mmCIF file of C-alpha atoms and ligand atoms in Angstrom:
data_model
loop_
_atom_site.group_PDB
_atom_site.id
_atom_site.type_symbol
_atom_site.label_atom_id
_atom_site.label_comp_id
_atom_site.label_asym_id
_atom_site.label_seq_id
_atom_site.Cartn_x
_atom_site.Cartn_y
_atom_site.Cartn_z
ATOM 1 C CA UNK A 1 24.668 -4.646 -1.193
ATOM 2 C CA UNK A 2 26.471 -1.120 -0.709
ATOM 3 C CA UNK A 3 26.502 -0.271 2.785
ATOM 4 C CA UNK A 4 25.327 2.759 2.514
ATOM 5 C CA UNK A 5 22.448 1.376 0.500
ATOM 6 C CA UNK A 6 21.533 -1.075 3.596
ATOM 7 C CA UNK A 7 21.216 1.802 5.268
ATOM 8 C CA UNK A 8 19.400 4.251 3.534
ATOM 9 C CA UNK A 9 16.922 0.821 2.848
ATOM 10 C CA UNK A 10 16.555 1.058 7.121
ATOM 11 C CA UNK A 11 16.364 5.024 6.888
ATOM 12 C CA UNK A 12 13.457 5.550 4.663
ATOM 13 C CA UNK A 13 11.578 2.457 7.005
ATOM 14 C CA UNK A 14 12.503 4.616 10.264
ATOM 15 C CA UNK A 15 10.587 8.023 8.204
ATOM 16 C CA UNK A 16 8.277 5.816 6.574
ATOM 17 C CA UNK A 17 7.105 4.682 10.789
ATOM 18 C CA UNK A 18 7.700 8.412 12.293
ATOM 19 C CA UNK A 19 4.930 9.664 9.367
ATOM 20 C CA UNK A 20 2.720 6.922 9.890
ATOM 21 C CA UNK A 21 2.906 7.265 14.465
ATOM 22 C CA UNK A 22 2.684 11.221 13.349
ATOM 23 C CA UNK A 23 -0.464 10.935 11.401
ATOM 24 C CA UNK A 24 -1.357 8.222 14.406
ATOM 25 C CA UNK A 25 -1.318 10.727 16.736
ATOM 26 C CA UNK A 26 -3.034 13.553 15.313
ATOM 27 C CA UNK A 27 -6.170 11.393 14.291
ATOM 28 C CA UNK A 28 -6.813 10.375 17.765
ATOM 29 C CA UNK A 29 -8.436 13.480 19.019
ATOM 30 C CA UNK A 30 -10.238 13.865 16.075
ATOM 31 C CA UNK A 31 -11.981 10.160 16.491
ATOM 32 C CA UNK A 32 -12.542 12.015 20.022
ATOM 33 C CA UNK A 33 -14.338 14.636 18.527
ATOM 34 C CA UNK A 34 -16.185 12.783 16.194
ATOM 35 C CA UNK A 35 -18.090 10.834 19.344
ATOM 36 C CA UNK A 36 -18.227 14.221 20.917
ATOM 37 C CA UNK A 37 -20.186 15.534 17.988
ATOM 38 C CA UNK A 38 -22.846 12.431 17.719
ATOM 39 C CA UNK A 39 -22.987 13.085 22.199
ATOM 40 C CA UNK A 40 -24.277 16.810 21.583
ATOM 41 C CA UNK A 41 -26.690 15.539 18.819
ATOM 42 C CA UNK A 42 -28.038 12.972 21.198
ATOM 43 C CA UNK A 43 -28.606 15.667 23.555
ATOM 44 C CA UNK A 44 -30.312 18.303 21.102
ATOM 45 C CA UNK A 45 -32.672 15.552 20.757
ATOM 46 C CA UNK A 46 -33.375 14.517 24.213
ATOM 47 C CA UNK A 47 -33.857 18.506 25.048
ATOM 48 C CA UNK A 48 -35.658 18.723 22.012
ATOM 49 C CA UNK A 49 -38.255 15.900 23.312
ATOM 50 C CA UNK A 50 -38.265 17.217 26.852
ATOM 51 C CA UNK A 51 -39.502 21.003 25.211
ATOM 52 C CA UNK A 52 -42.471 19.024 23.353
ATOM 53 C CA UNK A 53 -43.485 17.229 26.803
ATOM 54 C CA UNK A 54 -44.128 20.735 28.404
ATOM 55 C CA UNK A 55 -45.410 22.302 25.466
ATOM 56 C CA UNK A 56 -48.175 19.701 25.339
ATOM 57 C CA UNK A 57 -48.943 20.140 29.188
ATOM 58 C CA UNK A 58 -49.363 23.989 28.835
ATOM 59 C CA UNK A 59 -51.605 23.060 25.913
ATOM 60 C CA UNK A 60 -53.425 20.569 28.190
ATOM 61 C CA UNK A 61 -54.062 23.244 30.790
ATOM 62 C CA UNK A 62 -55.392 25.849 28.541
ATOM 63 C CA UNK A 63 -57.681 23.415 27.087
ATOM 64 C CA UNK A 64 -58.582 22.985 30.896
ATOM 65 C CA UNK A 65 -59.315 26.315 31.555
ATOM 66 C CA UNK A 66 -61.106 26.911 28.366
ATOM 67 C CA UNK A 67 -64.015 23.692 29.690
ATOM 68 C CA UNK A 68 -64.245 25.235 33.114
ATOM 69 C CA UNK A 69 -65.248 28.730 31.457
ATOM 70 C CA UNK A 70 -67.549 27.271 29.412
ATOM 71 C CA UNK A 71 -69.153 25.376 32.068
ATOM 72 C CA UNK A 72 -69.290 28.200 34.103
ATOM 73 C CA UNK A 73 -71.279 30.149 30.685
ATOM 74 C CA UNK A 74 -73.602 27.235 30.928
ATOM 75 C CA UNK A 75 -74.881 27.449 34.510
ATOM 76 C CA UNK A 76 -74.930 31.140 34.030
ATOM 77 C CA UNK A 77 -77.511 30.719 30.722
ATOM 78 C CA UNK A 78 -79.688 27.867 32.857
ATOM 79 C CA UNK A 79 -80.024 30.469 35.819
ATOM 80 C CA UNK A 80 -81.266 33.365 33.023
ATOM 81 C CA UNK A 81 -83.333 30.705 31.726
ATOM 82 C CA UNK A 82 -85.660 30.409 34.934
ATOM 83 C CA UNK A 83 -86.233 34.254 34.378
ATOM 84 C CA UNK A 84 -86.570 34.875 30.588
ATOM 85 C CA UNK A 85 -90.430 36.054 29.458
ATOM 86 C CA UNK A 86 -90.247 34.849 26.104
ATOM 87 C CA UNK A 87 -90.090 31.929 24.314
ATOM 88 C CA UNK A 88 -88.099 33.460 22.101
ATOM 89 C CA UNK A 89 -85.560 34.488 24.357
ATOM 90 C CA UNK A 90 -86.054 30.735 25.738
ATOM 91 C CA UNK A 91 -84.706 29.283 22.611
ATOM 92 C CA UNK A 92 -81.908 31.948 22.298
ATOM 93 C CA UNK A 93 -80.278 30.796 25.776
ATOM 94 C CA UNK A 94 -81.197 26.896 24.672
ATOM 95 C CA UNK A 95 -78.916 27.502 21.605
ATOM 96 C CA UNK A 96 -75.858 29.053 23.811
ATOM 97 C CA UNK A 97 -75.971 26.529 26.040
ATOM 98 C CA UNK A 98 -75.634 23.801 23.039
ATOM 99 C CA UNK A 99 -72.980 25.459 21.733
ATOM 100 C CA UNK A 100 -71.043 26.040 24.732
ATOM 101 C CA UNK A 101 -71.511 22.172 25.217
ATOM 102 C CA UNK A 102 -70.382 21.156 21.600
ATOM 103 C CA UNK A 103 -67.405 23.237 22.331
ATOM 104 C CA UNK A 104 -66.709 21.346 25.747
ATOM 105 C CA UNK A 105 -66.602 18.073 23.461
ATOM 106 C CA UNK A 106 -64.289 19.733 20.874
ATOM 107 C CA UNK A 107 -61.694 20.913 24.305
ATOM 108 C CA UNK A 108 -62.160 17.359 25.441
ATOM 109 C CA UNK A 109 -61.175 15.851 22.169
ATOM 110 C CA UNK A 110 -58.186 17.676 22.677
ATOM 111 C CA UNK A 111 -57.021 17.080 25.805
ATOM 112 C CA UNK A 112 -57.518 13.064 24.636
ATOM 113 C CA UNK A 113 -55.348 13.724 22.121
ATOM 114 C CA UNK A 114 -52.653 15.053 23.558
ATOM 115 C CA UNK A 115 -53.200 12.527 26.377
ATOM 116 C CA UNK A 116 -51.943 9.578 23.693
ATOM 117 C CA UNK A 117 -49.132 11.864 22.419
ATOM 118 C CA UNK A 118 -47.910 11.948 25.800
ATOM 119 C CA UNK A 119 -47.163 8.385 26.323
ATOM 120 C CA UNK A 120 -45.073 8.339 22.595
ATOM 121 C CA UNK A 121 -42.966 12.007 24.077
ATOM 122 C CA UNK A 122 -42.099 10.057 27.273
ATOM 123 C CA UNK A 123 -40.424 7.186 25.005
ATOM 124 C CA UNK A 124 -38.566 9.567 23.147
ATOM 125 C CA UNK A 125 -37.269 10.846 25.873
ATOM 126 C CA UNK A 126 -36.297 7.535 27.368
ATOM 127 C CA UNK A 127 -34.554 6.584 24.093
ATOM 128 C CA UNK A 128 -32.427 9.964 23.691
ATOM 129 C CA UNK A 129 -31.505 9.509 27.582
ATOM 130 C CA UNK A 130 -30.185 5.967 27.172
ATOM 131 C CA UNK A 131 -28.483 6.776 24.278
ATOM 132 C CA UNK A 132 -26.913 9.747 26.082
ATOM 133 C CA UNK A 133 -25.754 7.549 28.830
ATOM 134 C CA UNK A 134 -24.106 5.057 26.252
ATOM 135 C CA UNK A 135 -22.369 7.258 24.341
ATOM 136 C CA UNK A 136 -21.056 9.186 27.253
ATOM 137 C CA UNK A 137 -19.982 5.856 28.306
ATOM 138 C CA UNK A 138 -18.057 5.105 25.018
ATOM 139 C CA UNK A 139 -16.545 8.554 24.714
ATOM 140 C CA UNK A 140 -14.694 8.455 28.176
ATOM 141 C CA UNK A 141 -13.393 4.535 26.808
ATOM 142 C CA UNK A 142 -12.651 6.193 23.739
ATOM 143 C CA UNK A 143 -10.898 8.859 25.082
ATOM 144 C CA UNK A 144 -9.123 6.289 27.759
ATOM 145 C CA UNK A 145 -8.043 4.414 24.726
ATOM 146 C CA UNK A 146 -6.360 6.981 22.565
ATOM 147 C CA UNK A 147 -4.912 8.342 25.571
ATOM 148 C CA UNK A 148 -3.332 5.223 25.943
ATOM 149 C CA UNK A 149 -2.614 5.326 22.017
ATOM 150 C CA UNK A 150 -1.102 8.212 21.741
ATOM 151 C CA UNK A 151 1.743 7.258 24.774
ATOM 152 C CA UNK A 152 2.285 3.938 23.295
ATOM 153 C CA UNK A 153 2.679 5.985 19.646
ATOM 154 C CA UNK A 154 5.092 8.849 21.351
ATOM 155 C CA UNK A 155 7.607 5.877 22.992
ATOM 156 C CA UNK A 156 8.050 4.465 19.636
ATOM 157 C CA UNK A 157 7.971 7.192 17.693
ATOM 158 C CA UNK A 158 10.588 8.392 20.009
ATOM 159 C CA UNK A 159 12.282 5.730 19.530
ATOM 160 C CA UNK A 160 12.385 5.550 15.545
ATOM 161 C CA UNK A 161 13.791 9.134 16.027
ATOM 162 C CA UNK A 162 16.819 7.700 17.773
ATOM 163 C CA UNK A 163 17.242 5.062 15.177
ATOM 164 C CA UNK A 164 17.025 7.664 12.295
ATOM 165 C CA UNK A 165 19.316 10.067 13.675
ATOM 166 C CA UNK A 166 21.638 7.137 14.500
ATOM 167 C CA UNK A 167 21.284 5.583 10.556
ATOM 168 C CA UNK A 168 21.667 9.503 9.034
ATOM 169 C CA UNK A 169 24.986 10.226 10.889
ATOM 170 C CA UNK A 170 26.148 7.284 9.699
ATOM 171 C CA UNK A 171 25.267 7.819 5.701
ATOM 172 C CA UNK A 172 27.556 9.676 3.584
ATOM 173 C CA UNK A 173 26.650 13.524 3.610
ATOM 174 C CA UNK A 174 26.064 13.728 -0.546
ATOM 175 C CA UNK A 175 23.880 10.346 -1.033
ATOM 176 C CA UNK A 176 21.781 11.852 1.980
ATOM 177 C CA UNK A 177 21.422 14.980 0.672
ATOM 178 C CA UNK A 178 20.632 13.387 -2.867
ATOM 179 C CA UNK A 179 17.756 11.116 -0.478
ATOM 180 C CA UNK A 180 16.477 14.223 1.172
ATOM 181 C CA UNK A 181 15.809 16.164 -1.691
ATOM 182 C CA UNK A 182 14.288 13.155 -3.922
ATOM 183 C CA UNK A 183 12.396 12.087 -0.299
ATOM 184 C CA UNK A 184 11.190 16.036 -0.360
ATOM 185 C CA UNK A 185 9.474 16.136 -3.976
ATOM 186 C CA UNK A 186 8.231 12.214 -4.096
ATOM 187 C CA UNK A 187 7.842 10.536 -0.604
ATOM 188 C CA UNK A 188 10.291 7.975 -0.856
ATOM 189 C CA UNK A 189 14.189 8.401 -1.954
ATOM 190 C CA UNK A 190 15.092 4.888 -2.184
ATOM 191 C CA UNK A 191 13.465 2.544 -4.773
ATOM 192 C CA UNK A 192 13.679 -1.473 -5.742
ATOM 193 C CA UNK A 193 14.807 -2.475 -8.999
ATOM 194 C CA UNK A 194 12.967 -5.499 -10.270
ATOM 195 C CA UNK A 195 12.521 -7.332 -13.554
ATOM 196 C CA UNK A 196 14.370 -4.450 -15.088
ATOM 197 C CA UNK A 197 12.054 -1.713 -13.773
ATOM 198 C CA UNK A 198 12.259 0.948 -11.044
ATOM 199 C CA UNK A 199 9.299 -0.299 -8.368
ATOM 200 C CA UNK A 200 8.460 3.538 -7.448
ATOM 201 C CA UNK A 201 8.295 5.074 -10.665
ATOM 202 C CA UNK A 202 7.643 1.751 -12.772
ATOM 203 C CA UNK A 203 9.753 3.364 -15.760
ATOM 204 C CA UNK A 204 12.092 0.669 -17.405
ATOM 205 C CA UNK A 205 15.779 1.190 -17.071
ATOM 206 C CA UNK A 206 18.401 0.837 -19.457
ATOM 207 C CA UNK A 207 20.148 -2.379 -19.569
ATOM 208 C CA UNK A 208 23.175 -0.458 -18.484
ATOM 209 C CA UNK A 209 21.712 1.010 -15.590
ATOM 210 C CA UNK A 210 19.897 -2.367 -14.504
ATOM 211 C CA UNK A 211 23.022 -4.424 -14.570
ATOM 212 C CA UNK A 212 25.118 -1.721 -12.864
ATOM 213 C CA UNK A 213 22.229 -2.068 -10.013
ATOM 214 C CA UNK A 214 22.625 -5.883 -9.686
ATOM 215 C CA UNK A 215 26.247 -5.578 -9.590
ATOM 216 C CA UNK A 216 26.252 -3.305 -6.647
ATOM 217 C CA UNK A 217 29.666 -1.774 -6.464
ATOM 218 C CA UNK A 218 27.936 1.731 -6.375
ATOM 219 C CA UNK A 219 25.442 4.061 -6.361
ATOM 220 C CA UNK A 220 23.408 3.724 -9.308
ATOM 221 C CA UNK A 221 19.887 6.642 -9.437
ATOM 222 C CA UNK A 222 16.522 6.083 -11.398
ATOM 223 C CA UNK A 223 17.339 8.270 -14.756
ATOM 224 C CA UNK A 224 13.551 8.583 -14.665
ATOM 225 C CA UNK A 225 12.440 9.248 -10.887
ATOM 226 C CA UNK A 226 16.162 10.096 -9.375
ATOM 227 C CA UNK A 227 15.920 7.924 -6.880
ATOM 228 C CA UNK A 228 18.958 5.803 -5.410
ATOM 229 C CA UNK A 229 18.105 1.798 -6.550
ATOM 230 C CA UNK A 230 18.888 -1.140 -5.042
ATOM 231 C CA UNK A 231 18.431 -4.714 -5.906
ATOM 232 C CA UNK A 232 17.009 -7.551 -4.282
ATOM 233 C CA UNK A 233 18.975 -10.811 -5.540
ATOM 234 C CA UNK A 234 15.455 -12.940 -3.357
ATOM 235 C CA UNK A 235 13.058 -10.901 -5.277
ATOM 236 C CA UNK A 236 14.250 -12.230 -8.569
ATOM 237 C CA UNK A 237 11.893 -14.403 -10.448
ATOM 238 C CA UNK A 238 13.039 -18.392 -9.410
ATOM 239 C CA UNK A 239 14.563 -19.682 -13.254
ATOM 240 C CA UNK A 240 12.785 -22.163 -14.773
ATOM 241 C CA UNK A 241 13.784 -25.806 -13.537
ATOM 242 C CA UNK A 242 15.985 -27.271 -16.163
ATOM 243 C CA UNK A 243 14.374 -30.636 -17.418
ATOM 244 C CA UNK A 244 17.676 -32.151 -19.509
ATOM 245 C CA UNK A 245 16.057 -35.418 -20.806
ATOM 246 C CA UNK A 246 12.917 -33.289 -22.158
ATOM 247 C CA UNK A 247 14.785 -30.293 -23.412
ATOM 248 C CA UNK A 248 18.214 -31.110 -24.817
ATOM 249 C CA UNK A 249 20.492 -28.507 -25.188
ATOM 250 C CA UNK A 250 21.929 -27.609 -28.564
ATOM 251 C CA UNK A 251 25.119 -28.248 -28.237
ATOM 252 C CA UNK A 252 28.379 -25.578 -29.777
ATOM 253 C CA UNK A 253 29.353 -25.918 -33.066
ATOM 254 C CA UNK A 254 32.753 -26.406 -33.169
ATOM 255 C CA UNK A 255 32.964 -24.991 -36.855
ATOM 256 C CA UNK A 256 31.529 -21.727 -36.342
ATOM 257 C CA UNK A 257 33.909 -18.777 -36.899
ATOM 258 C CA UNK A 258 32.511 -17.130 -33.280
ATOM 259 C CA UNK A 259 32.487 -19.166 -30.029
ATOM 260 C CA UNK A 260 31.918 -18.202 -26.444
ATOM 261 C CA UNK A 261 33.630 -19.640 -23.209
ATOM 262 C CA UNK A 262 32.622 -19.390 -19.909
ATOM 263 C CA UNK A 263 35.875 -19.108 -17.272
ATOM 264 C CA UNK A 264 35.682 -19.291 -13.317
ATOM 265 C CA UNK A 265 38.568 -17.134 -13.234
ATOM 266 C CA UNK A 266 40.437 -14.975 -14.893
ATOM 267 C CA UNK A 267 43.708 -12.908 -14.600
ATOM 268 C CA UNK A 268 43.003 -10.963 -11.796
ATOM 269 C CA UNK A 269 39.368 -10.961 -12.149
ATOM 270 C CA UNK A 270 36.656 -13.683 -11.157
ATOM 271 C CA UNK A 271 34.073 -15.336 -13.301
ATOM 272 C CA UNK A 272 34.289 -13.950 -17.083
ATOM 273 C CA UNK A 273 32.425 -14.707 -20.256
ATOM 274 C CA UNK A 274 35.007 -14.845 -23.387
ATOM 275 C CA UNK A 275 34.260 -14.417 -26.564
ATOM 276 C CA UNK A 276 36.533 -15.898 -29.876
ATOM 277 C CA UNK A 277 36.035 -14.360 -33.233
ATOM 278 C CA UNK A 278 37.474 -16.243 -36.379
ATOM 279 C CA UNK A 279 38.809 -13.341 -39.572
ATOM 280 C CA UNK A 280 40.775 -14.712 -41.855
ATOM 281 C CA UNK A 281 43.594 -16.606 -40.363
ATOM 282 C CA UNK A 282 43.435 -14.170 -37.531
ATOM 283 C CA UNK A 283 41.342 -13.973 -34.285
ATOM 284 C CA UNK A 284 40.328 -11.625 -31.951
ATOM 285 C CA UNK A 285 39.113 -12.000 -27.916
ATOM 286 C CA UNK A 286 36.948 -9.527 -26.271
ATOM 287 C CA UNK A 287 36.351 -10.580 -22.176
ATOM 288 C CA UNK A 288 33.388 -9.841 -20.136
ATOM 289 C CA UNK A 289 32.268 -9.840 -16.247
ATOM 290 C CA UNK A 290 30.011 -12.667 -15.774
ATOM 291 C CA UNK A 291 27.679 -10.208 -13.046
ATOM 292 C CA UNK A 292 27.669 -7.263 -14.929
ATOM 293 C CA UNK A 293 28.697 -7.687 -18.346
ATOM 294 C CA UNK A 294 30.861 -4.958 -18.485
ATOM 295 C CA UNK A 295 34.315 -5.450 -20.855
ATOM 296 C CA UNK A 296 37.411 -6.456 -19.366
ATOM 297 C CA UNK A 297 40.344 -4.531 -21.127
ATOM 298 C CA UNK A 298 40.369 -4.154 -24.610
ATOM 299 C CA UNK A 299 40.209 -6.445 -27.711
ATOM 300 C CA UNK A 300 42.854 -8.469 -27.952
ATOM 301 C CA UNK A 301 43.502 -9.735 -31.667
ATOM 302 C CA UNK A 302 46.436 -12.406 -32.699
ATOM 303 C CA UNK A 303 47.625 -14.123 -35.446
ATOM 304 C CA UNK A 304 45.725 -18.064 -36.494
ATOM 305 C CA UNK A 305 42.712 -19.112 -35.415
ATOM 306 C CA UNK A 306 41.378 -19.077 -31.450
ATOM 307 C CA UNK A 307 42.183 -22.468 -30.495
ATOM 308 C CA UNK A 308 45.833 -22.062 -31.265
ATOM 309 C CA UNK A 309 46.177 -18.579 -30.782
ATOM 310 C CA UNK A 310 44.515 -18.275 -27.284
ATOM 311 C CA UNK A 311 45.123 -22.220 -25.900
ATOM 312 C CA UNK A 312 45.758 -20.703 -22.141
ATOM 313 C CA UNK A 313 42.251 -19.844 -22.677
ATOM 314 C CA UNK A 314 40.209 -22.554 -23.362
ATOM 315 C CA UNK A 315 41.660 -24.835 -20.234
ATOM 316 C CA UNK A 316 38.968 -25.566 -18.060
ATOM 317 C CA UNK A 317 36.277 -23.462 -19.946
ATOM 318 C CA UNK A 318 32.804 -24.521 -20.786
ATOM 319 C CA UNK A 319 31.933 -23.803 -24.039
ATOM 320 C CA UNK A 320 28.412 -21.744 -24.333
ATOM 321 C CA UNK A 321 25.975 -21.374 -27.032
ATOM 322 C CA UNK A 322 26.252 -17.769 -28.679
ATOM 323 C CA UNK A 323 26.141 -16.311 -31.874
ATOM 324 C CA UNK A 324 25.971 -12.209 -33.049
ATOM 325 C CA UNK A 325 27.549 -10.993 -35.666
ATOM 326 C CA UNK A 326 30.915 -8.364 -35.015
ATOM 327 C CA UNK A 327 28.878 -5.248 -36.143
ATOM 328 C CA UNK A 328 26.181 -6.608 -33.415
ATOM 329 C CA UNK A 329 28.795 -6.957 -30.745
ATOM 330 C CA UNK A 330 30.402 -3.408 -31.407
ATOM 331 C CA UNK A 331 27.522 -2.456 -31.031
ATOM 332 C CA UNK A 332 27.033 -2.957 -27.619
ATOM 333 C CA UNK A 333 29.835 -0.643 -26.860
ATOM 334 C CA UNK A 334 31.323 -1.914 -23.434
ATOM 335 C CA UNK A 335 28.704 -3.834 -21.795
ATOM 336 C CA UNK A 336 26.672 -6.740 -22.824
ATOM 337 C CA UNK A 337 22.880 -5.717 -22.877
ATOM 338 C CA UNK A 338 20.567 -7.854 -20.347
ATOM 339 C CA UNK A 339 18.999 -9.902 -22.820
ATOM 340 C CA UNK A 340 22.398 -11.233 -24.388
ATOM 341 C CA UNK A 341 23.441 -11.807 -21.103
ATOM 342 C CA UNK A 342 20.458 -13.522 -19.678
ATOM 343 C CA UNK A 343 20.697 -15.657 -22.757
ATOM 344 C CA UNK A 344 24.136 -17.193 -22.221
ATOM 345 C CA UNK A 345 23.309 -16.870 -18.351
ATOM 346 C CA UNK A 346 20.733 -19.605 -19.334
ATOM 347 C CA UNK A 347 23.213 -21.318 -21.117
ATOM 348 C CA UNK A 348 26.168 -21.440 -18.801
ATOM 349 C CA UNK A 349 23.143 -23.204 -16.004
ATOM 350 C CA UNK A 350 22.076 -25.825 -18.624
ATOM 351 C CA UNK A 351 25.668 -26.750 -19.804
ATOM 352 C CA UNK A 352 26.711 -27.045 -15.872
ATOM 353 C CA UNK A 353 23.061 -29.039 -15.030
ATOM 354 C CA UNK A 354 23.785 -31.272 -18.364
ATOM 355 C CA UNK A 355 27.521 -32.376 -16.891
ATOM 356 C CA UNK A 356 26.124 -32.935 -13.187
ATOM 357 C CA UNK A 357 23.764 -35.962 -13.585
ATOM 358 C CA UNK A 358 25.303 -38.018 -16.654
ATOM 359 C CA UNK A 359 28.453 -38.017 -14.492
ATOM 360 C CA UNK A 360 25.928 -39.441 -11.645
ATOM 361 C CA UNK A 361 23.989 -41.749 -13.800
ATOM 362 C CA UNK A 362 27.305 -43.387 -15.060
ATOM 363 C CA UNK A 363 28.565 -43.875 -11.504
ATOM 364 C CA UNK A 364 25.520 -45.465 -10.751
ATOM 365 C CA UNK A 365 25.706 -47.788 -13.893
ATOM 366 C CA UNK A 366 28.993 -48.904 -13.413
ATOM 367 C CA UNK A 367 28.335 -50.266 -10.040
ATOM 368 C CA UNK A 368 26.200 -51.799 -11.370
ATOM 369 C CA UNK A 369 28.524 -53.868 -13.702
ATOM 370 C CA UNK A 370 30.222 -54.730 -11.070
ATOM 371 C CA UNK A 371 27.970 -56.515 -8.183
ATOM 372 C CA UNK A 372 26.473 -58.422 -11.136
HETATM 373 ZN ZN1 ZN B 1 12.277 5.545 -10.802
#
């Protein structure tokens, strides 16, 4: 991986932990606030309760009044009663004194009432006070705690600071102004390439782009998302275990006018793929980076067919399976596209896995032989 890349990879973790201990902090006083909220319901009802408790005892008291006045009407009627003339006037102060009573009864009634209401007010009020005196309890914790919170939050946020500033003075001025600006519009300015995909804007890149990624000798962007991609060489799928007895593989044609080679080294370059093309009593070579697939020089074309016109060639090469036709391969312009180079990727493991035990199993049967 690119330096620079590496870095950027550690830069976007250090913003990605200063926004997340940023947003950390400024929630805290508003879980604060929250409990401070529920506290000054709590106490809206307790005063609430409290109001009802003295409401109901002025009640109580007029009711009060209201009996003794009426039982002071009564004795007043009885003493008027010893002097009236009448009978009529008998049975006049009779009636006011029954009413007077009935509405004694109806005061009392009252006063009962509110009597049994009073014991339900009083455990309202007991409620709303011990809920008061637990949630003033939990607020002061709560407030303890993000206290606490935020400090722990401000030391490593301050220290995250020190890391980024550290990591940006150390990243080439362009790629982090190209990070900034991508970082500005989407959140992130770094992305994974995987499975031939950008992982932050999940738009397939071009075969090109992809290998160019993997081969990481520079700084390849999203065409879709513009941000800078890396690769992960762990992330890749494992490849399929290769079973030889079960599935044999096909083995070259040695016929065929095309043939492909696979070479550890070559010139001044490192692993290559070759290719051999058979025209007429001529033949042509076109050489490819085993990583990248990207063309090595030109096409070199000589006189006779491959074998004897490119011998130096073909020492110490494993031949691979692989057949396109020309027009396919100029196609391709100069790169090999992903799939074609997956394929004889494949290839290249199986013929090396094929060589690796037979040699093995041979060894093993010849000593074999020879104790017996
Ligand atoms: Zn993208």
């Amino acid at each position: 991986m690119l330096p620079d890349v590496q870095k950027l990879i550690e830069l976007q973790q250090a913003d990605r932990e200063i926004l997340r201990l940023k947003e950390e902090i400024a929630a805290l006083p508003k879980r604060v606030s929250t409990i401070e909220a529920k506290l000054a319901g709590t106490k809206a009802v307790l005063e609430k309760a409290k109001a009802a408790i003295k409401t109901d005892e002025a009640a109580r008291r007029k009711y009060e009044t209201a009996i003794q006045d009426l039982q002071q009407r009564i004795s007043k009627y009885r003493d008027q009663s010893l002097e009236v003339k009448t009978n009529e006037q008998y049975k006049a102060l009779l009636h006011e004194i029954q009413f007077a009573e009935q509405d004694i009864r109806i005061n009392e009634d009252k006063i009962l009432e509110l009597m049994v209401n009073a014991e339900a007010r009083e455990k309202d009020v007991k409620a709303a006070e011990r809920e008061l005196k637990e949630e003033t309890a939990e607020i002061e914790k709560e407030k303890a705690d993000a206290r606490q919170r935020t400090a722990e939050d401000e030391k490593q946020l301050a220290e995250w600071n020190a890391k980024r500033d550290h990591l940006r003075s150390a990243i080439g001025a362009d790629l982090l102004r190209h990070y900034d600006r991508v970082s500005k519009y989407r959140g992130t300015g770094i992305s994974e390439a995987r499975d031939h995909k950008c992982l932050a804007c999940q738009v397939m890149l071009r075969p090109q782009t992809y290998n160019e990624v993997r081969a990481a000798n520079e700084i390849v962007f999203c065409d879709s998302c513009q941000r800078i991609l890396y690769h992960d060489p762990t992330h890749d799928k494992p490849v399929e275990p290769v079973v030889t007895h079960k599935r044999r593989r096909p083995h070259p044609k040695f016929e065929s006018s095309q043939a492909w080679y696979y070479r550890s080294s070559f010139e001044e370059h490192g692993e290559v793929l070759l290719a051999f093309i058979n025209d007429h009593g001529r033949s042509r070579r076109r050489v490819f980076d085993l990583a990248t697939g990207r063309e090595i020089g030109d096409i070199l074309e000589r006189e006779g067919e491959y074998r004897l016109a490119f011998p130096e060639d073909l020492s110490d090469a494993i031949r691979l399976n692989g057949s396109w036709t020309e027009a396919e391969m100029d196609e391709w312009g100069r790169e090999l596209p992903m799939v074609i180079l997956d394929v004889l990727h494949r290839d290249l493991d199986l013929a090396r896995e094929e060589s690796r035990p037979r040699a093995k199993d041979e060894a093993i049967a010849s000593e074999h032989s020879a104790a017996s």
